[in-house]
Short mmCIF file of C-alpha atoms in Angstrom, two decimals:
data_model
loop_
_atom_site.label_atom_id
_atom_site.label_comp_id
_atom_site.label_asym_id
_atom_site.label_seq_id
_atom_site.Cartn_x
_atom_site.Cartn_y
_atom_site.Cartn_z
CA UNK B 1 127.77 201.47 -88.11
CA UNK B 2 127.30 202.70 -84.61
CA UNK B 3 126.99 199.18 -83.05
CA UNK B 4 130.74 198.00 -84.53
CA UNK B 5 131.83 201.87 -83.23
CA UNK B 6 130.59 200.87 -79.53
CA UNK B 7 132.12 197.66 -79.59
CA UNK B 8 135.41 199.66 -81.17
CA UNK B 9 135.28 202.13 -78.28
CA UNK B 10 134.63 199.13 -75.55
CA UNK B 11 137.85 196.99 -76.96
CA UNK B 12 140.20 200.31 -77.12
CA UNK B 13 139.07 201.00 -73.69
CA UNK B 14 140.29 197.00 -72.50
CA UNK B 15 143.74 197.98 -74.13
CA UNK B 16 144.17 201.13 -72.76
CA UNK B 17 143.57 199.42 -69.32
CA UNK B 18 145.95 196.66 -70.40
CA UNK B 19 148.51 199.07 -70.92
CA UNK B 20 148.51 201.60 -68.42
CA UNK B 21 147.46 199.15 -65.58
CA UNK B 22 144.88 201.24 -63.88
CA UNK B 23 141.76 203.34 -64.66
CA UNK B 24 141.32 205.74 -61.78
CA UNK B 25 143.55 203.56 -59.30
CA UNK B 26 141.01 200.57 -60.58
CA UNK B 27 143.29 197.82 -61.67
CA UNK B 28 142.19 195.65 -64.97
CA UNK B 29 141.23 192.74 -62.51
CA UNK B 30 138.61 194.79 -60.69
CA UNK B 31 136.82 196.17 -63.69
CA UNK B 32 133.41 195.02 -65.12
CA UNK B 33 132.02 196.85 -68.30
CA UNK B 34 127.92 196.49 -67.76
CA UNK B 35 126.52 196.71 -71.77
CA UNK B 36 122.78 195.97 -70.80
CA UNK B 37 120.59 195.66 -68.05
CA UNK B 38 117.48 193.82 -67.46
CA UNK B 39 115.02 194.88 -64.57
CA UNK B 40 111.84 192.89 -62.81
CA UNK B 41 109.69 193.32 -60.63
CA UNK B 42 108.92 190.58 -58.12
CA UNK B 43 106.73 190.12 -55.02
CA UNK B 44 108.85 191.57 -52.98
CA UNK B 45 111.55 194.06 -54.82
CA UNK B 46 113.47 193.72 -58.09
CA UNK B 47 115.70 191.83 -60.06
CA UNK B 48 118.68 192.95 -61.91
CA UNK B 49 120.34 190.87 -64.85
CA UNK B 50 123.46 192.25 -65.95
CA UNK B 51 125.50 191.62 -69.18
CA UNK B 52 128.95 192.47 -68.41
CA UNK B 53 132.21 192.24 -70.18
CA UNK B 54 135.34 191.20 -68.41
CA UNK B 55 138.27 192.59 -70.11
CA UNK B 56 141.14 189.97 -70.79
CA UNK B 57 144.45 190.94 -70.60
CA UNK B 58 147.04 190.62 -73.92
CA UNK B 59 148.01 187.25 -74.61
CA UNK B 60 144.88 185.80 -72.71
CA UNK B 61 142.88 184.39 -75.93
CA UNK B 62 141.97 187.76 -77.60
CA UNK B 63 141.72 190.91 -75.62
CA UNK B 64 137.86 191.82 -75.81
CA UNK B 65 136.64 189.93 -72.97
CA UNK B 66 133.76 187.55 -71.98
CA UNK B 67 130.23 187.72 -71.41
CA UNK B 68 128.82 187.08 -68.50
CA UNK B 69 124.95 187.20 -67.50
CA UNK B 70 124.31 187.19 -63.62
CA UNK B 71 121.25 188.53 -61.70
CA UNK B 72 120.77 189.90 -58.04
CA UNK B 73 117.35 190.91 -56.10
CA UNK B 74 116.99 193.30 -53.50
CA UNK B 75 114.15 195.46 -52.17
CA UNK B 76 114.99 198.28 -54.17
CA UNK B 77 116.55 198.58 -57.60
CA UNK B 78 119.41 200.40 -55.66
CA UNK B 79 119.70 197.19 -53.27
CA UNK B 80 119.48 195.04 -55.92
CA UNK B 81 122.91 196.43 -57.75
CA UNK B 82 124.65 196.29 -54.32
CA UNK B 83 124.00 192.73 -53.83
CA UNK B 84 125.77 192.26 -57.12
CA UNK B 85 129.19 192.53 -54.91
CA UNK B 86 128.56 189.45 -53.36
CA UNK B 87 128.74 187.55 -56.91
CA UNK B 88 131.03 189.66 -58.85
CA UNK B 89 134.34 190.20 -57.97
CA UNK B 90 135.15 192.89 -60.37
CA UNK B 91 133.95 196.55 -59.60
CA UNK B 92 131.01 197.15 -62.36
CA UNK B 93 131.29 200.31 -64.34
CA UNK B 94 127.88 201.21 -66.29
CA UNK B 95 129.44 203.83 -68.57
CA UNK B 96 129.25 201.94 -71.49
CA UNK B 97 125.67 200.27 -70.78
CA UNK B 98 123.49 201.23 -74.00
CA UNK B 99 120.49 198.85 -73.33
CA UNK B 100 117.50 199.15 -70.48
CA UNK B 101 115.35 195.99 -70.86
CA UNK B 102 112.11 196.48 -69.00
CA UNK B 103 109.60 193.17 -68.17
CA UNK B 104 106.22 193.21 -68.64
CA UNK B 105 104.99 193.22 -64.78
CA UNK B 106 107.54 195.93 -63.33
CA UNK B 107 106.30 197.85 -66.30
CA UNK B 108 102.59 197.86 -65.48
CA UNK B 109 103.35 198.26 -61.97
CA UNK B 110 104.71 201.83 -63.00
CA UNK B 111 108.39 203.36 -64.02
CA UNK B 112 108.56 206.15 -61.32
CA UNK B 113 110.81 203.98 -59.69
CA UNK B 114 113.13 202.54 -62.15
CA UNK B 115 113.58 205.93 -63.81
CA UNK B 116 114.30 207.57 -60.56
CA UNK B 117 117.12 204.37 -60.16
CA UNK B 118 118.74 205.06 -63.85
CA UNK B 119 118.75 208.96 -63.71
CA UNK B 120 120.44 209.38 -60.36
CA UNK B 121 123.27 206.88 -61.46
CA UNK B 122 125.85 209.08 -62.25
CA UNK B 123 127.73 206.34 -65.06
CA UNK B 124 124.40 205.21 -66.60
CA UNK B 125 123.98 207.73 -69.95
CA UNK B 126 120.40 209.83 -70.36
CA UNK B 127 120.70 208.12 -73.58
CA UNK B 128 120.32 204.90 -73.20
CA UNK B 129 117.32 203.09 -74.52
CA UNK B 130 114.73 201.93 -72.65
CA UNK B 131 112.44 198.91 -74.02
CA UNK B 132 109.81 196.95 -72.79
CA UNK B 133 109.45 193.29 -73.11
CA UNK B 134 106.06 191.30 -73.06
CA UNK B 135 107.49 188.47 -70.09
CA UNK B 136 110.56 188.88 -67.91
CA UNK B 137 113.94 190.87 -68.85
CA UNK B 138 115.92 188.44 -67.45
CA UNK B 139 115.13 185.59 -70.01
CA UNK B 140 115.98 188.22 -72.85
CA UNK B 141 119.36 188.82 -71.45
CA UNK B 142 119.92 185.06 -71.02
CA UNK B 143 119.55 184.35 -75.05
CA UNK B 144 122.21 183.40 -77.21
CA UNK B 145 122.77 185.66 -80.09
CA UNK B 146 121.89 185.11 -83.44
CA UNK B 147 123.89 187.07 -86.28
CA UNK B 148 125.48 189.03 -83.97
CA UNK B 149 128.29 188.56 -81.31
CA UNK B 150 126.72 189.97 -78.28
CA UNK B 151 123.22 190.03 -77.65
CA UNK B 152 123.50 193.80 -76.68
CA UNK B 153 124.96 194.44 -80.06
CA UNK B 154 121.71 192.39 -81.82
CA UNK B 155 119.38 194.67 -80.00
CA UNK B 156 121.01 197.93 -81.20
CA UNK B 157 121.43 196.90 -84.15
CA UNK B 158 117.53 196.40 -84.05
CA UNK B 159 116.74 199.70 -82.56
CA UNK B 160 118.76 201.38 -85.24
CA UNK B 161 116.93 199.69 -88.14
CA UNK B 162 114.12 201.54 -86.75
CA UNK B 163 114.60 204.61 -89.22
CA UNK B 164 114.50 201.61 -92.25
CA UNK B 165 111.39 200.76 -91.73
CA UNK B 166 108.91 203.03 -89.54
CA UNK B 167 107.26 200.60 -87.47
CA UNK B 168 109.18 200.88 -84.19
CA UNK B 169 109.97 203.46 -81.68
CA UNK B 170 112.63 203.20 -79.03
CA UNK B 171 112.96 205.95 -76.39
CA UNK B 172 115.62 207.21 -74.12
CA UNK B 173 116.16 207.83 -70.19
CA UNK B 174 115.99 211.63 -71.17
CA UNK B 175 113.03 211.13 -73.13
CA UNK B 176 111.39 209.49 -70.27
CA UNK B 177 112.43 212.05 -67.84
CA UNK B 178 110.72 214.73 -69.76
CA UNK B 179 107.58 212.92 -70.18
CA UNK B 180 107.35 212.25 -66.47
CA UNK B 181 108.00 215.94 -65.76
CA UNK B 182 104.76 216.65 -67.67
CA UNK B 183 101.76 214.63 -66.45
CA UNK B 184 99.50 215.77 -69.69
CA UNK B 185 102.33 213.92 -71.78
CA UNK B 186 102.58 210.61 -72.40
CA UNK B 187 105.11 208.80 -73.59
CA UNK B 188 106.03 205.09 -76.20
CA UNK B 189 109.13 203.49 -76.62
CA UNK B 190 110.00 199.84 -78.05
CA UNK B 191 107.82 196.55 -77.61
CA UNK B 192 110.52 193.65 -77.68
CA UNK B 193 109.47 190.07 -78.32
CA UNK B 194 110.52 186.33 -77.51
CA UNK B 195 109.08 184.69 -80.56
CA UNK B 196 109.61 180.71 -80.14
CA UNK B 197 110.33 179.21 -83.51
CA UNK B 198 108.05 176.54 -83.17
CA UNK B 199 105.44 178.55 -82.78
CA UNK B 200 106.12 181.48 -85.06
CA UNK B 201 103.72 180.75 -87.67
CA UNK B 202 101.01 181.01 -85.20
CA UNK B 203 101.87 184.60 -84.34
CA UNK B 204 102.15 185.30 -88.45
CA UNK B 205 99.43 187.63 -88.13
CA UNK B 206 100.68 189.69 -85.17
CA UNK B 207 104.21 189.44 -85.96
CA UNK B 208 106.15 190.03 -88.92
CA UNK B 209 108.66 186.82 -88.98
CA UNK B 210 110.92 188.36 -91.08
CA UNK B 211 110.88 191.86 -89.53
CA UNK B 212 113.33 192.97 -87.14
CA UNK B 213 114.08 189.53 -85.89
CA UNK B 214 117.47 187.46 -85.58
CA UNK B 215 117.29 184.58 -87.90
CA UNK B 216 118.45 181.48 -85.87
CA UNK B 217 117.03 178.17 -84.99
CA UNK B 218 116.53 179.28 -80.94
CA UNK B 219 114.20 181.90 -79.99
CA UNK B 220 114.02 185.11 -81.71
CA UNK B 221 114.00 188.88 -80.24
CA UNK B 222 111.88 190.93 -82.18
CA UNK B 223 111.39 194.84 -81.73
CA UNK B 224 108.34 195.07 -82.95
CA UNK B 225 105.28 198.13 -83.05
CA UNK B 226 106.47 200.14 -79.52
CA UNK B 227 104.68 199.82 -75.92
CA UNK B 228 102.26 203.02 -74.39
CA UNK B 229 103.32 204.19 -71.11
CA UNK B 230 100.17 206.47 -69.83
CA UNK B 231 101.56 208.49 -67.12
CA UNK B 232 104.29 206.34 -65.59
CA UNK B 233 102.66 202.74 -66.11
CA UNK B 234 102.22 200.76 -69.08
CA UNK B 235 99.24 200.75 -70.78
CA UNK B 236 99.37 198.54 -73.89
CA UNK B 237 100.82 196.89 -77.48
CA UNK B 238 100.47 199.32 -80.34
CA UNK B 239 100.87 197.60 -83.78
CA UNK B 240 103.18 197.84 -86.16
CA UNK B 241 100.12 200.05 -88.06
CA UNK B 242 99.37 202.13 -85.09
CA UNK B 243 103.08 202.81 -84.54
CA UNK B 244 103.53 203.53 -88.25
CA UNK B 245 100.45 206.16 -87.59
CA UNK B 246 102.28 207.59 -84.61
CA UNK B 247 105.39 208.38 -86.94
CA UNK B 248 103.83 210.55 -89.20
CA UNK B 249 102.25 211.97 -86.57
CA UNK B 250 104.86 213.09 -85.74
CA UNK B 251 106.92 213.87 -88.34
CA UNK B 252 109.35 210.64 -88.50
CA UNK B 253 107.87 207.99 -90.51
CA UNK B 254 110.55 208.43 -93.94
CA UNK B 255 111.31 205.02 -95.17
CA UNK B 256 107.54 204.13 -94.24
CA UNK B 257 106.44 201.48 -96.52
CA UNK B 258 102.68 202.27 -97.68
CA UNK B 259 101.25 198.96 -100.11
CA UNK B 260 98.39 201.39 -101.99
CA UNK B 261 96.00 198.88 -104.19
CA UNK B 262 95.45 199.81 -107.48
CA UNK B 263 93.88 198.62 -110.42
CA UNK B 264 93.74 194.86 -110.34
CA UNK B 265 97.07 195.49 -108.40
CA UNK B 266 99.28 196.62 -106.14
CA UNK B 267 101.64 199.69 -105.65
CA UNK B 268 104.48 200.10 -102.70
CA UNK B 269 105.03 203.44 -102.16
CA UNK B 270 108.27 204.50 -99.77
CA UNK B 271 108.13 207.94 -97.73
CA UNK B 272 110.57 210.22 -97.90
CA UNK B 273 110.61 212.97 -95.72
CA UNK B 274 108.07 213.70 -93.80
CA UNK B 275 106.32 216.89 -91.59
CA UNK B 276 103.34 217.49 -89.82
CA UNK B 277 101.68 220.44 -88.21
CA UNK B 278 99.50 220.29 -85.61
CA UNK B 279 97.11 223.37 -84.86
CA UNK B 280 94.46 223.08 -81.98
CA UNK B 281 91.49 225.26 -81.98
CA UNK B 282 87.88 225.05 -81.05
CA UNK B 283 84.67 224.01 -82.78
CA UNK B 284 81.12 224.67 -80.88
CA UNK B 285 83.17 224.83 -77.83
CA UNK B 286 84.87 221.60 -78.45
CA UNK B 287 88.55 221.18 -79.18
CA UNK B 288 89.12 220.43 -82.39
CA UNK B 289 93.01 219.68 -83.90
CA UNK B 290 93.87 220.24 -87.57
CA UNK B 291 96.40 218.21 -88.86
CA UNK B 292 98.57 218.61 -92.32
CA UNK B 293 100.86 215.95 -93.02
CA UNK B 294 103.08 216.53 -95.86
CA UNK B 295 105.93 214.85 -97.79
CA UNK B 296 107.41 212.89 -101.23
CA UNK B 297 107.00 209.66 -102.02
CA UNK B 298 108.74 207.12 -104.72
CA UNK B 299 106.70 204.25 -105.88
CA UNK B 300 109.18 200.91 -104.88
CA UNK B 301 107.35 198.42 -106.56
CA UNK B 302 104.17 198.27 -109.23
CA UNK B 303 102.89 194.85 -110.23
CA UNK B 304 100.41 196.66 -112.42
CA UNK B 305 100.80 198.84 -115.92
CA UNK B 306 101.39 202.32 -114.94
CA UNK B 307 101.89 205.49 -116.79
CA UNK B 308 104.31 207.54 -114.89
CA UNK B 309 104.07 210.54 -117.65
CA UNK B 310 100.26 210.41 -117.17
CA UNK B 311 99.81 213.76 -114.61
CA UNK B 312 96.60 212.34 -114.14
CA UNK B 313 96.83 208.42 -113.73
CA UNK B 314 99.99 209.89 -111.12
CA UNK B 315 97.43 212.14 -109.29
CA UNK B 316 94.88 209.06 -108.42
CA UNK B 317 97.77 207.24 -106.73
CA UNK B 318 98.58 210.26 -104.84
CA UNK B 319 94.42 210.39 -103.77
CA UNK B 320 94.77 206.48 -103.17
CA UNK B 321 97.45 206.63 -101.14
CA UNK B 322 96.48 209.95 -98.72
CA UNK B 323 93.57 208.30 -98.22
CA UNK B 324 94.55 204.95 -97.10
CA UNK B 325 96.75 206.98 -94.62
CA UNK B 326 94.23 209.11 -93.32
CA UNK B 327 92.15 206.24 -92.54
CA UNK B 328 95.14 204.81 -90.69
CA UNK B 329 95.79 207.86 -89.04
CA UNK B 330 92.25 208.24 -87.88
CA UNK B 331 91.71 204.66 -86.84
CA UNK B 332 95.36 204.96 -84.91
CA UNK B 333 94.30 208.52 -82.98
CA UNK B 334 90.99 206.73 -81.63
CA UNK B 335 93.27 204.29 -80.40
CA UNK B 336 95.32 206.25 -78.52
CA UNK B 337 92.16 208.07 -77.56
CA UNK B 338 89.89 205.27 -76.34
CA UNK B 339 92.16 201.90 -75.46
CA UNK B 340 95.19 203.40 -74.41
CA UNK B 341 93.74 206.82 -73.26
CA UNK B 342 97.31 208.22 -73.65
CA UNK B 343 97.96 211.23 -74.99
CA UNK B 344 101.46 210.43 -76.31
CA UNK B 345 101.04 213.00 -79.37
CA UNK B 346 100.96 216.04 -76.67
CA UNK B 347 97.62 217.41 -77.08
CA UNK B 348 97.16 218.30 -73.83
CA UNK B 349 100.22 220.24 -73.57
CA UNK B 350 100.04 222.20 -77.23
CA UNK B 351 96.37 223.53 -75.55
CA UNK B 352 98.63 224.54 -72.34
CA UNK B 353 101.32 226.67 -74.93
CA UNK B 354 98.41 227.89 -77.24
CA UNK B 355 95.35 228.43 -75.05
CA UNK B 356 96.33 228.92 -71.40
CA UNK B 357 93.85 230.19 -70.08
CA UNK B 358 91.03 227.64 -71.27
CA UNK B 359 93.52 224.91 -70.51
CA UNK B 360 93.40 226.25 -66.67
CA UNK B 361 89.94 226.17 -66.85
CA UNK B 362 89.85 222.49 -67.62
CA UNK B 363 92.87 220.11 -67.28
CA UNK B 364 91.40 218.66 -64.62
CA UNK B 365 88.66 217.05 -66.99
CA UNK B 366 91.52 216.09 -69.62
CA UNK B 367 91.96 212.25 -68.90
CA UNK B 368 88.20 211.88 -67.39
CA UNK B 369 86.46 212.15 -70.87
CA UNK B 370 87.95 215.29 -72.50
CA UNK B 371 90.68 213.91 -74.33
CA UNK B 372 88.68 211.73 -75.75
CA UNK B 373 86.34 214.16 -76.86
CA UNK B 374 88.96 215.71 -79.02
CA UNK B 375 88.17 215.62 -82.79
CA UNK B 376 91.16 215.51 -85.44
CA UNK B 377 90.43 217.21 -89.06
CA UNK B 378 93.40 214.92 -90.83
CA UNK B 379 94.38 215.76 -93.93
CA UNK B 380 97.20 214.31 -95.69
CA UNK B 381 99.45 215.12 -99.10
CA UNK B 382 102.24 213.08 -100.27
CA UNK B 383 102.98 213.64 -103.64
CA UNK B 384 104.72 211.13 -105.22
CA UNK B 385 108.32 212.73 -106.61
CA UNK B 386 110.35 210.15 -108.19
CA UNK B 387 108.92 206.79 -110.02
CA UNK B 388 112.09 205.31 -110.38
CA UNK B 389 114.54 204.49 -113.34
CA UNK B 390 111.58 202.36 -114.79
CA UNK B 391 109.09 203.35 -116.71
CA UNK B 392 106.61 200.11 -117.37
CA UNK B 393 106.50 197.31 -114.85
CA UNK B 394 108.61 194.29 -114.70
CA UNK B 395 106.22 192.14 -116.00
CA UNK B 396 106.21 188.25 -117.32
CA UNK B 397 104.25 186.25 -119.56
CA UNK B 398 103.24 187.22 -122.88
#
């Protein structure tokens, strides 16, 4: 698993420094290893929170280090990490940092500057993720983890579930770099969550308890649906639905769980792969976009009798299910069309590659009422490939 291979690479790293003394004329005494970073935005500047690891020489109880969680302000982001020298002793390397944890405020106040921060550090990777939490950053950072031994290692661990279940998207520092250098291109990336336990069951209906989240008694982190950043600010919460929507979109959503009803029951059908194809043209002068979405399926689960030799019975499923995710899709699209006005599928831009001189004409008018006169043709065919090793339900009773 990638997360045990990171914390693998950051422990051979400590002994190499253990046993050759230095890194770079850096003795092991002066080194920090930053693994995630929290920013905020406050009245006046930032905040950073820092998880750092502070290697521990042989013979000192274990040799992967400690955690330690600190924060500094300053008037810049820039400011902010210098200020960190007069509470760290150790000189902080960001090499290894993984994690970007975003709050709420600095996010809607806009990214320009926090993206300009993290690309023109020359340690901090282009691919590390960047998520957005609904509060402050720093209180995420601060938590204790749950079935993990590092809170840093929790959260990737999250973010790489995100392929298991398709309701989730986490971007990178690259990704956002090449949104930003397109203004007709929006962008989403992960929506984290501080679920209280004591209140969980209130939030049933907007959060999944059970997905994504770290099962302890103390507050939870969730990465859950993915936040819409419309140009460089934040703009809102998709759902786990819309997000889900946005993955076939775009050609990612394998593993997607769809529940299709049927009968006087249910069917859970899981995506495999997945493509789509998006092809803009015009209709009455109008843009119009035609989109195919294609891919298997394999029913997971049937509570109800089902003939899986019947072509036919198969083939109303198949209707069933395209359906219900064309509705989803459409309902999703007017979302991003009318709440968020975000054009995070890259409409604007696939009219710039395939009709350049119309788009000339009238990008100016694309965020003041043309995008959202955009209509989608959807149409939608998974065929369902594999039914399993069963042939009749699992069913009790008589």
């Amino acid at each position: 698993m990638k997360v045990k291979k990171a914390v693998k690479i950051i422990s051979i790293l400590c002994l190499l420094l253990v046993s050759t003394g230095c890194w770079d004329s850096i003795e092991l005494d002066d080194l920090g290893i930053v693994v995630a970073m929290g920013i905020d935005k406050e009245e006046e500047g930032f905040t950073m929170t820092l998880q750092i690891i502070k290697p521990q020489p042989k013979g000192q109880d274990g040799n992967e280090g400690k955690i330690w969680v600190g924060a500094s302000s300053g008037q810049t982001l820039f400011d902010a990490s210098k200020n960190f020298r007069a509470k760290v002793p150790a000189r902080l390397t960001f090499m290894h940092n993984q994690i970007i944890i975003i709050g709420e405020k600095a996010a809607k106040d806009g990214l320009d500057d926090i993206i300009d921060f993290l690309s023109r550090n020359r340690e901090i990777r282009y691919k590390s993720w960047v998520i957005i939490t609904q509060g402050e950053a720093k209180k995420v950072l601060q938590l204790t983890p749950g079935l993990q031994p590092t809170l840093f290692e929790e959260i990737i661990g999250l973010i790489e579930n995100k392929d298991e279940w398709a309701k989730q998207e986490t971007s990178t520092i690259k990704d956002f770099l090449i949104s930003f250098s397109n203004p007709y291109k929006d962008i989403v990336t992960a929506r984290l969550i501080l679920v209280d336990p004591e209140v969980m069951g209130s939030q049933q209906e907007e959060v999944d308890q059970m997905s994504s989240a770290t099962v302890t008694m103390q507050k939870k982190i969730i990465l859950d649906g993915a936040s819409v950043i419309k140009g460089s600010k934040l703009s809102g919460w998709m759902t786990k639905t819309e997000t889900r929507s946005y993955l076939f979109l775009k050609g990612k959503a394998s593993e997607a769980i769809i529940v299709v009803p049927y009968k006087d029951g249910e069917i859970s059908v899981e995506i495999g792969e997945v493509k789509s194809k998006f092809t803009p043209k015009f209709k009455k002068g109008k843009p119009l976009v035609e989109v195919e979405i294609k891919g298997l399926g394999r029913i997971g689960e049937t509570n109800v009798p089902l003939d899986f030799f019947d072509i036919y019975e198969i083939s109303k499923v198949e209707k069933i299910l395209n359906q219900r995710i064309e509705g989803e899709l459409k309902n999703s699209i007017e979302k991003f069309q009318g709440q968020y006005n975000a054009d995070i599928l890259g409409i604007g831009d696939m009219y710039f590659r395939s009709h350049t001189s119309w788009w000339g004409k009238n990008q100016h008018k694309w965020f003041k009422g043309l995008y959202q006169e955009v209509i989608f043709d959807i149409k939608v065919d998974i065929k369902i490939d594999n039914s399993g090793f069963l042939i009749q339900p699992v069913l009790g009773g008589n």
